[in-house]
Short mmCIF file of C-alpha atoms in Angstrom, two decimals:
data_model
loop_
_atom_site.label_atom_id
_atom_site.label_comp_id
_atom_site.label_asym_id
_atom_site.label_seq_id
_atom_site.Cartn_x
_atom_site.Cartn_y
_atom_site.Cartn_z
CA MET V 294 65.99 -12.78 18.01
CA THR V 295 63.30 -15.14 19.31
CA SER V 296 61.18 -12.23 20.50
CA TYR V 297 61.43 -10.62 17.04
CA LEU V 298 60.29 -13.84 15.31
CA ILE V 299 57.31 -14.04 17.66
CA PHE V 300 56.58 -10.39 16.87
CA VAL V 301 56.67 -11.11 13.12
CA LEU V 302 54.38 -14.14 13.47
CA LYS V 303 51.86 -12.09 15.45
CA ARG V 304 51.87 -9.37 12.83
CA PHE V 305 51.52 -11.95 10.07
CA GLY V 306 48.49 -13.37 11.86
CA GLN V 307 46.99 -9.87 12.00
CA PHE V 308 47.72 -9.46 8.29
CA LEU V 309 45.85 -12.68 7.46
CA LEU V 310 42.93 -11.63 9.68
CA VAL V 311 42.64 -8.23 8.00
CA VAL V 312 42.70 -9.79 4.53
CA PHE V 313 40.15 -12.42 5.55
CA LEU V 314 37.72 -9.91 7.05
CA GLY V 315 38.15 -7.37 4.26
CA VAL V 316 37.62 -9.86 1.44
CA THR V 317 34.72 -11.48 3.30
CA ILE V 318 32.91 -8.17 3.70
CA THR V 319 33.52 -7.33 0.05
CA PHE V 320 32.19 -10.73 -1.03
CA PHE V 321 28.91 -10.40 0.85
CA VAL V 322 28.39 -6.76 -0.16
CA THR V 323 28.79 -7.61 -3.86
CA HIS V 324 26.59 -10.71 -3.58
CA LEU V 325 23.80 -8.80 -1.83
CA THR V 326 23.42 -6.44 -4.77
CA PRO V 327 20.33 -6.95 -6.92
CA ILE V 328 22.44 -7.58 -10.03
CA ASP V 329 22.54 -11.20 -11.18
CA PRO V 330 25.44 -11.59 -13.62
CA VAL V 331 24.01 -14.81 -15.05
CA GLU V 332 20.67 -13.26 -15.93
CA GLU V 333 22.45 -10.15 -17.23
CA SER V 334 24.49 -12.31 -19.60
CA ILE V 335 21.46 -14.30 -20.74
CA GLY V 336 19.45 -11.13 -21.23
CA ALA V 337 22.18 -9.67 -23.44
CA ILE V 338 22.27 -12.87 -25.52
CA THR V 339 18.50 -13.21 -25.92
CA GLN V 340 18.22 -9.60 -27.08
CA MET V 341 20.14 -10.59 -30.20
CA GLY V 342 17.39 -12.96 -31.29
CA GLN V 343 15.18 -15.89 -30.33
CA SER V 344 16.92 -18.78 -28.54
CA ASP V 345 15.86 -22.27 -27.72
CA PRO V 346 14.61 -22.51 -24.06
CA ASN V 347 16.61 -25.70 -23.49
CA ALA V 348 19.75 -24.03 -24.79
CA ILE V 349 19.12 -21.04 -22.52
CA GLU V 350 18.72 -23.31 -19.48
CA LEU V 351 21.96 -25.14 -20.32
CA MET V 352 23.65 -21.78 -20.74
CA ARG V 353 22.28 -20.64 -17.38
CA GLN V 354 23.73 -23.69 -15.64
CA SER V 355 27.09 -23.25 -17.34
CA LEU V 356 27.26 -19.58 -16.45
CA ARG V 357 26.35 -20.24 -12.81
CA GLU V 358 29.22 -22.69 -12.65
CA LEU V 359 31.59 -20.21 -14.29
CA TYR V 360 30.57 -17.40 -11.94
CA GLY V 361 30.70 -19.66 -8.87
CA MET V 362 27.01 -19.10 -8.09
CA GLU V 363 25.94 -22.67 -7.57
CA GLY V 364 24.47 -23.66 -4.22
CA SER V 365 23.75 -21.50 -1.17
CA ILE V 366 25.52 -18.25 -0.37
CA TRP V 367 27.82 -20.12 2.04
CA GLN V 368 28.73 -22.68 -0.61
CA GLN V 369 29.47 -19.83 -2.99
CA TYR V 370 31.59 -18.19 -0.29
CA LEU V 371 33.63 -21.37 0.23
CA ASN V 372 34.04 -21.86 -3.52
CA PHE V 373 35.14 -18.25 -3.84
CA TRP V 374 38.00 -18.76 -1.37
CA LEU V 375 39.03 -21.99 -3.08
CA ARG V 376 39.13 -20.23 -6.44
CA LEU V 377 40.85 -17.17 -4.99
CA ALA V 378 43.60 -19.39 -3.56
CA THR V 379 44.37 -20.57 -7.08
CA GLY V 380 44.10 -17.09 -8.63
CA ASP V 381 40.87 -17.98 -10.45
CA LEU V 382 38.38 -15.12 -10.10
CA GLY V 383 36.12 -16.40 -12.83
CA PRO V 384 35.16 -14.71 -16.10
CA SER V 385 34.32 -11.05 -16.44
CA LEU V 386 30.68 -10.18 -17.07
CA SER V 387 31.42 -7.09 -19.12
CA ALA V 388 34.16 -8.77 -21.19
CA PHE V 389 32.92 -12.37 -21.18
CA PRO V 390 34.62 -14.85 -21.37
CA THR V 391 37.90 -13.09 -20.54
CA PRO V 392 39.07 -14.05 -17.02
CA VAL V 393 38.99 -11.31 -14.38
CA SER V 394 42.63 -11.95 -13.52
CA THR V 395 43.64 -11.31 -17.15
CA ILE V 396 41.80 -7.99 -17.25
CA ILE V 397 43.34 -6.87 -13.95
CA LEU V 398 46.84 -7.81 -15.11
CA ARG V 399 46.37 -5.68 -18.21
CA SER V 400 45.58 -2.54 -16.19
CA LEU V 401 47.72 -3.12 -13.11
CA PRO V 402 51.12 -2.20 -14.65
CA TRP V 403 49.74 1.18 -15.73
CA THR V 404 48.59 2.07 -12.23
CA ILE V 405 51.73 0.68 -10.56
CA GLY V 406 53.96 2.66 -12.92
CA LEU V 407 52.04 5.93 -12.55
CA MET V 408 51.45 5.71 -8.81
CA THR V 409 54.90 4.43 -7.84
CA VAL V 410 56.77 7.14 -9.73
CA SER V 411 54.44 9.97 -8.67
CA THR V 412 54.41 8.80 -5.03
CA LEU V 413 58.21 8.61 -4.83
CA ILE V 414 58.66 12.00 -6.51
CA THR V 415 56.06 13.52 -4.19
CA PHE V 416 57.76 11.97 -1.16
CA VAL V 417 61.24 13.18 -2.07
CA LEU V 418 60.12 16.66 -3.15
CA GLY V 419 57.83 17.27 -0.18
CA ASN V 420 60.29 16.02 2.44
CA ALA V 421 63.26 17.86 0.94
CA LEU V 422 61.37 21.14 0.89
CA GLY V 423 59.92 20.48 4.34
CA ALA V 424 63.36 19.79 5.86
CA LEU V 425 64.84 22.93 4.30
CA ALA V 426 61.86 25.09 5.25
CA GLY V 427 61.91 23.78 8.82
CA TYR V 428 65.63 24.41 9.31
CA TYR V 429 66.08 27.63 7.33
CA ARG V 430 62.94 29.27 8.67
CA LYS V 431 63.86 32.80 7.61
CA ASP V 432 64.61 32.00 3.96
CA MET V 433 62.10 33.94 1.85
CA VAL V 434 62.41 31.70 -1.22
CA LEU V 435 61.61 28.58 0.83
CA LYS V 436 58.69 30.40 2.45
CA ALA V 437 57.28 31.31 -0.97
CA VAL V 438 57.71 27.78 -2.38
CA SER V 439 56.16 26.27 0.76
CA LEU V 440 53.22 28.65 0.51
CA VAL V 441 52.55 27.55 -3.08
CA PHE V 442 52.49 23.85 -2.23
CA ILE V 443 50.42 24.40 0.91
CA ALA V 444 47.95 26.47 -1.13
CA LEU V 445 47.61 23.60 -3.62
CA LEU V 446 47.03 21.04 -0.85
CA PRO V 447 43.29 21.73 -0.23
CA ILE V 448 42.51 21.63 -3.95
CA PRO V 449 40.96 18.28 -4.98
CA TYR V 450 43.40 16.56 -7.30
CA TYR V 451 40.74 16.07 -9.98
CA ILE V 452 40.15 19.85 -10.10
CA LEU V 453 43.86 20.39 -10.64
CA ALA V 454 43.75 17.60 -13.23
CA PHE V 455 41.08 19.50 -15.19
CA VAL V 456 43.13 22.71 -14.96
CA LEU V 457 46.24 20.94 -16.26
CA LEU V 458 44.18 19.34 -19.02
CA ILE V 459 42.86 22.73 -20.16
CA VAL V 460 46.23 24.49 -19.93
CA PHE V 461 48.45 21.84 -21.56
CA GLY V 462 45.81 20.27 -23.79
CA TYR V 463 44.06 23.30 -25.24
CA LEU V 464 45.63 26.64 -24.30
CA TRP V 465 49.18 25.36 -24.79
CA PRO V 466 48.79 21.94 -26.43
CA VAL V 467 52.20 20.40 -25.81
CA LEU V 468 51.19 17.24 -23.94
CA PRO V 469 48.71 14.43 -24.69
CA ILE V 470 45.55 14.53 -22.57
CA ASN V 471 44.03 11.09 -23.05
CA GLY V 472 45.07 7.45 -22.89
CA GLY V 473 48.33 5.73 -22.05
CA TYR V 474 49.83 5.89 -25.55
CA GLU V 475 49.00 7.15 -29.02
CA MET V 476 46.14 5.48 -30.85
CA ASN V 477 47.32 2.80 -33.30
CA ALA V 478 50.80 2.92 -31.77
CA ASN V 479 53.17 0.03 -32.36
CA LEU V 480 53.18 -1.79 -29.00
CA ASP V 481 56.45 -3.60 -29.62
CA LEU V 482 58.95 -2.57 -26.95
CA SER V 483 61.03 0.31 -28.27
CA PHE V 484 62.41 3.67 -27.21
CA ALA V 485 59.61 5.42 -29.13
CA LEU V 486 56.93 3.47 -27.23
CA VAL V 487 58.56 4.14 -23.83
CA PHE V 488 58.84 7.84 -24.63
CA ASP V 489 55.20 7.89 -25.76
CA ILE V 490 54.04 6.21 -22.52
CA LEU V 491 56.10 8.61 -20.40
CA LYS V 492 54.69 11.59 -22.28
CA HIS V 493 51.12 10.42 -21.66
CA SER V 494 51.81 9.94 -17.94
CA ILE V 495 53.17 13.46 -17.31
CA LEU V 496 49.84 15.21 -16.72
CA PRO V 497 48.28 12.49 -14.50
CA ALA V 498 51.49 12.31 -12.45
CA LEU V 499 51.81 16.09 -12.23
CA SER V 500 48.27 16.43 -10.87
CA LEU V 501 49.13 13.97 -8.09
CA ILE V 502 52.56 15.44 -7.32
CA LEU V 503 51.47 19.07 -7.06
CA VAL V 504 48.64 18.26 -4.66
CA GLY V 505 50.42 15.56 -2.63
CA ALA V 506 53.75 17.29 -1.99
CA GLY V 507 52.14 19.80 0.37
CA SER V 508 51.16 17.19 2.96
CA TRP V 509 54.69 15.75 3.07
CA LEU V 510 56.12 19.28 3.31
CA ILE V 511 53.91 20.21 6.28
CA GLY V 512 54.66 16.98 8.13
CA MET V 513 58.41 17.16 7.58
CA ARG V 514 58.58 20.85 8.49
CA ALA V 515 56.75 20.19 11.75
CA LEU V 516 59.09 17.30 12.62
CA VAL V 517 62.18 19.35 11.83
CA SER V 518 60.88 22.30 13.84
CA ASN V 519 60.62 20.05 16.89
CA ILE V 520 63.99 18.35 16.39
CA ILE V 521 66.02 21.56 16.01
CA THR V 522 65.27 22.40 19.65
CA GLU V 523 66.80 19.13 20.87
CA ASP V 524 70.00 19.40 22.92
CA TYR V 525 72.17 17.41 20.50
CA VAL V 526 71.25 19.77 17.65
CA VAL V 527 71.96 22.85 19.76
CA PHE V 528 75.31 21.42 20.89
CA ALA V 529 76.23 20.57 17.28
CA GLU V 530 75.50 24.15 16.20
CA LEU V 531 77.50 25.57 19.11
CA GLY V 532 80.35 23.18 18.29
CA GLY V 533 80.63 24.62 14.78
CA VAL V 534 79.35 21.61 12.87
CA PRO V 535 78.41 22.71 9.30
CA LYS V 536 74.71 23.37 8.90
CA ARG V 537 74.42 21.00 5.94
CA LYS V 538 75.79 18.15 8.04
CA ILE V 539 73.50 19.02 10.95
CA LEU V 540 70.47 19.04 8.66
CA ARG V 541 71.45 15.84 6.87
CA SER V 542 72.85 13.71 9.71
CA TYR V 543 71.22 15.03 12.87
CA ILE V 544 67.82 16.36 11.83
CA ALA V 545 66.58 14.84 8.56
CA ARG V 546 67.74 11.34 9.46
CA ASN V 547 65.67 11.31 12.66
CA ALA V 548 62.69 13.07 11.10
CA MET V 549 62.50 10.57 8.24
CA VAL V 550 61.55 7.59 10.44
CA PRO V 551 57.82 8.47 10.72
CA GLN V 552 57.83 9.70 7.13
CA PHE V 553 58.95 6.29 5.85
CA THR V 554 55.92 4.80 7.60
CA GLY V 555 53.69 7.15 5.64
CA LEU V 556 55.54 6.28 2.43
CA ALA V 557 54.93 2.56 2.93
CA MET V 558 51.23 3.25 3.47
CA SER V 559 51.12 5.35 0.30
CA LEU V 560 52.84 2.64 -1.73
CA GLY V 561 50.42 0.05 -0.34
CA ALA V 562 47.51 2.23 -1.43
CA ILE V 563 48.83 2.16 -5.01
CA PHE V 564 46.54 -0.81 -5.64
CA ASN V 565 43.54 1.43 -5.00
CA GLY V 566 44.36 3.37 -8.12
CA THR V 567 43.52 7.02 -8.67
CA VAL V 568 39.98 6.75 -9.90
CA ILE V 569 39.11 10.31 -10.88
CA THR V 570 42.55 11.20 -12.26
CA GLU V 571 42.52 8.11 -14.47
CA ILE V 572 39.02 8.98 -15.67
CA VAL V 573 39.91 12.62 -16.41
CA PHE V 574 42.92 11.61 -18.52
CA GLY V 575 41.47 8.33 -19.82
CA TYR V 576 44.42 6.51 -18.28
CA PRO V 577 44.11 2.71 -18.59
CA GLY V 578 44.71 1.90 -14.90
CA ILE V 579 42.74 -0.09 -12.35
CA GLY V 580 40.94 2.99 -11.04
CA ASN V 581 39.36 3.55 -14.44
CA LEU V 582 38.74 -0.19 -14.71
CA LEU V 583 36.90 -0.22 -11.37
CA ILE V 584 34.47 2.49 -12.45
CA GLU V 585 33.79 0.66 -15.72
CA ALA V 586 33.15 -2.56 -13.76
CA VAL V 587 30.70 -0.80 -11.40
CA HIS V 588 28.79 0.75 -14.30
CA ALA V 589 28.61 -2.61 -16.08
CA GLY V 590 27.50 -4.44 -12.92
CA ASP V 591 30.52 -6.72 -13.28
CA TYR V 592 30.78 -7.73 -9.64
CA SER V 593 33.34 -10.46 -10.37
CA LEU V 594 35.71 -7.76 -11.57
CA VAL V 595 34.75 -5.42 -8.70
CA LEU V 596 35.42 -8.21 -6.22
CA GLY V 597 38.78 -8.98 -7.79
CA LEU V 598 39.89 -5.34 -7.73
CA SER V 599 38.68 -4.91 -4.14
CA ALA V 600 40.54 -8.02 -2.99
CA LEU V 601 43.70 -6.74 -4.68
CA SER V 602 43.38 -3.40 -2.91
CA ILE V 603 42.80 -5.02 0.49
CA VAL V 604 45.81 -7.30 0.13
CA GLY V 605 48.01 -4.42 -1.06
CA VAL V 606 47.20 -2.10 1.84
CA ALA V 607 47.35 -4.91 4.42
CA ALA V 608 50.72 -6.04 3.06
CA ALA V 609 52.06 -2.49 3.32
CA VAL V 610 50.99 -2.25 6.96
CA PHE V 611 52.53 -5.67 7.68
CA ILE V 612 55.86 -4.67 6.13
CA ILE V 613 55.85 -1.41 8.10
CA ASP V 614 55.25 -3.30 11.34
CA ILE V 615 58.04 -5.82 10.90
CA LEU V 616 60.59 -3.27 9.65
CA SER V 617 59.86 -0.57 12.22
CA PRO V 618 61.89 -2.21 15.05
CA LEU V 619 64.84 -2.59 12.64
CA ILE V 620 64.68 1.03 11.48
CA ASP V 621 63.92 2.66 14.82
CA PRO V 622 65.58 1.00 17.86
CA ARG V 623 63.20 2.89 20.16
CA ILE V 624 60.40 0.54 19.11
CA LYS V 625 60.24 -2.57 21.27
CA VAL V 626 58.97 -5.93 20.04
CA GLU V 627 58.03 -7.40 23.41
#
């Protein structure tokens, strides 16, 4: 038990180091860009009419304080960490004076909902088909289904998204193609609103599922193909154990260990969003928000989204590391 606690502490230290380095690099990259959010804000204000120079200077000082741009770059860096520790990322440039954290929290549930559901469906579908295709290698139906998903795998998901948009939005218009819900919809929680949100998420999720299932299928089929040659599987078959039980208890259970590692990584990457898919379908997630922030030069928002992504992926890796010895006894913690 002591060795496992030491193992967890070491991995937690690595997690903190990854977050620190990732956020630090993101901070300096965004601050080395030629865009000055303070001058951008003042320029937008002065374009509306003449302003008093003293008022502009007072505004400049206030905005520099709001954006954490007072002092040298190292003072700004220290202030950034102090503000980040309290969840204060400052105001958004493109939606001033709305806080960055508020804007992110508006978009985050959309991405989490879409990505979590589509990732889990892709994982289950791909692994189930891969396990069946690897064990029943002569089944023609499984071969045909596997071929379809493998053929879809090299297609960029945004190309498939455009195809789905054309087919179900124009040729056979049965599904909505833009947004997360109907325009002017009543946003009070109700069955109609939930159904509307689910209906708008079908095409974005389908574009991710159809492309992503192939990679899980290939990986699981390869793992199963290796495991079925193991002695304990051969002995189980010779002993008359039902094939369903062999596949479920002897093969799939062992093959799923590395697949769960991949699943945790995929769930951690949820915070990256699906930029192009969200743009194609106008989905109000953080991927779409990131592109809007880049176009607007809103580096406070870009920095906030990047920090969220870094923490999400690093946390997924950390959880994988500390759970791996508990899931797979072959992994040693010493």
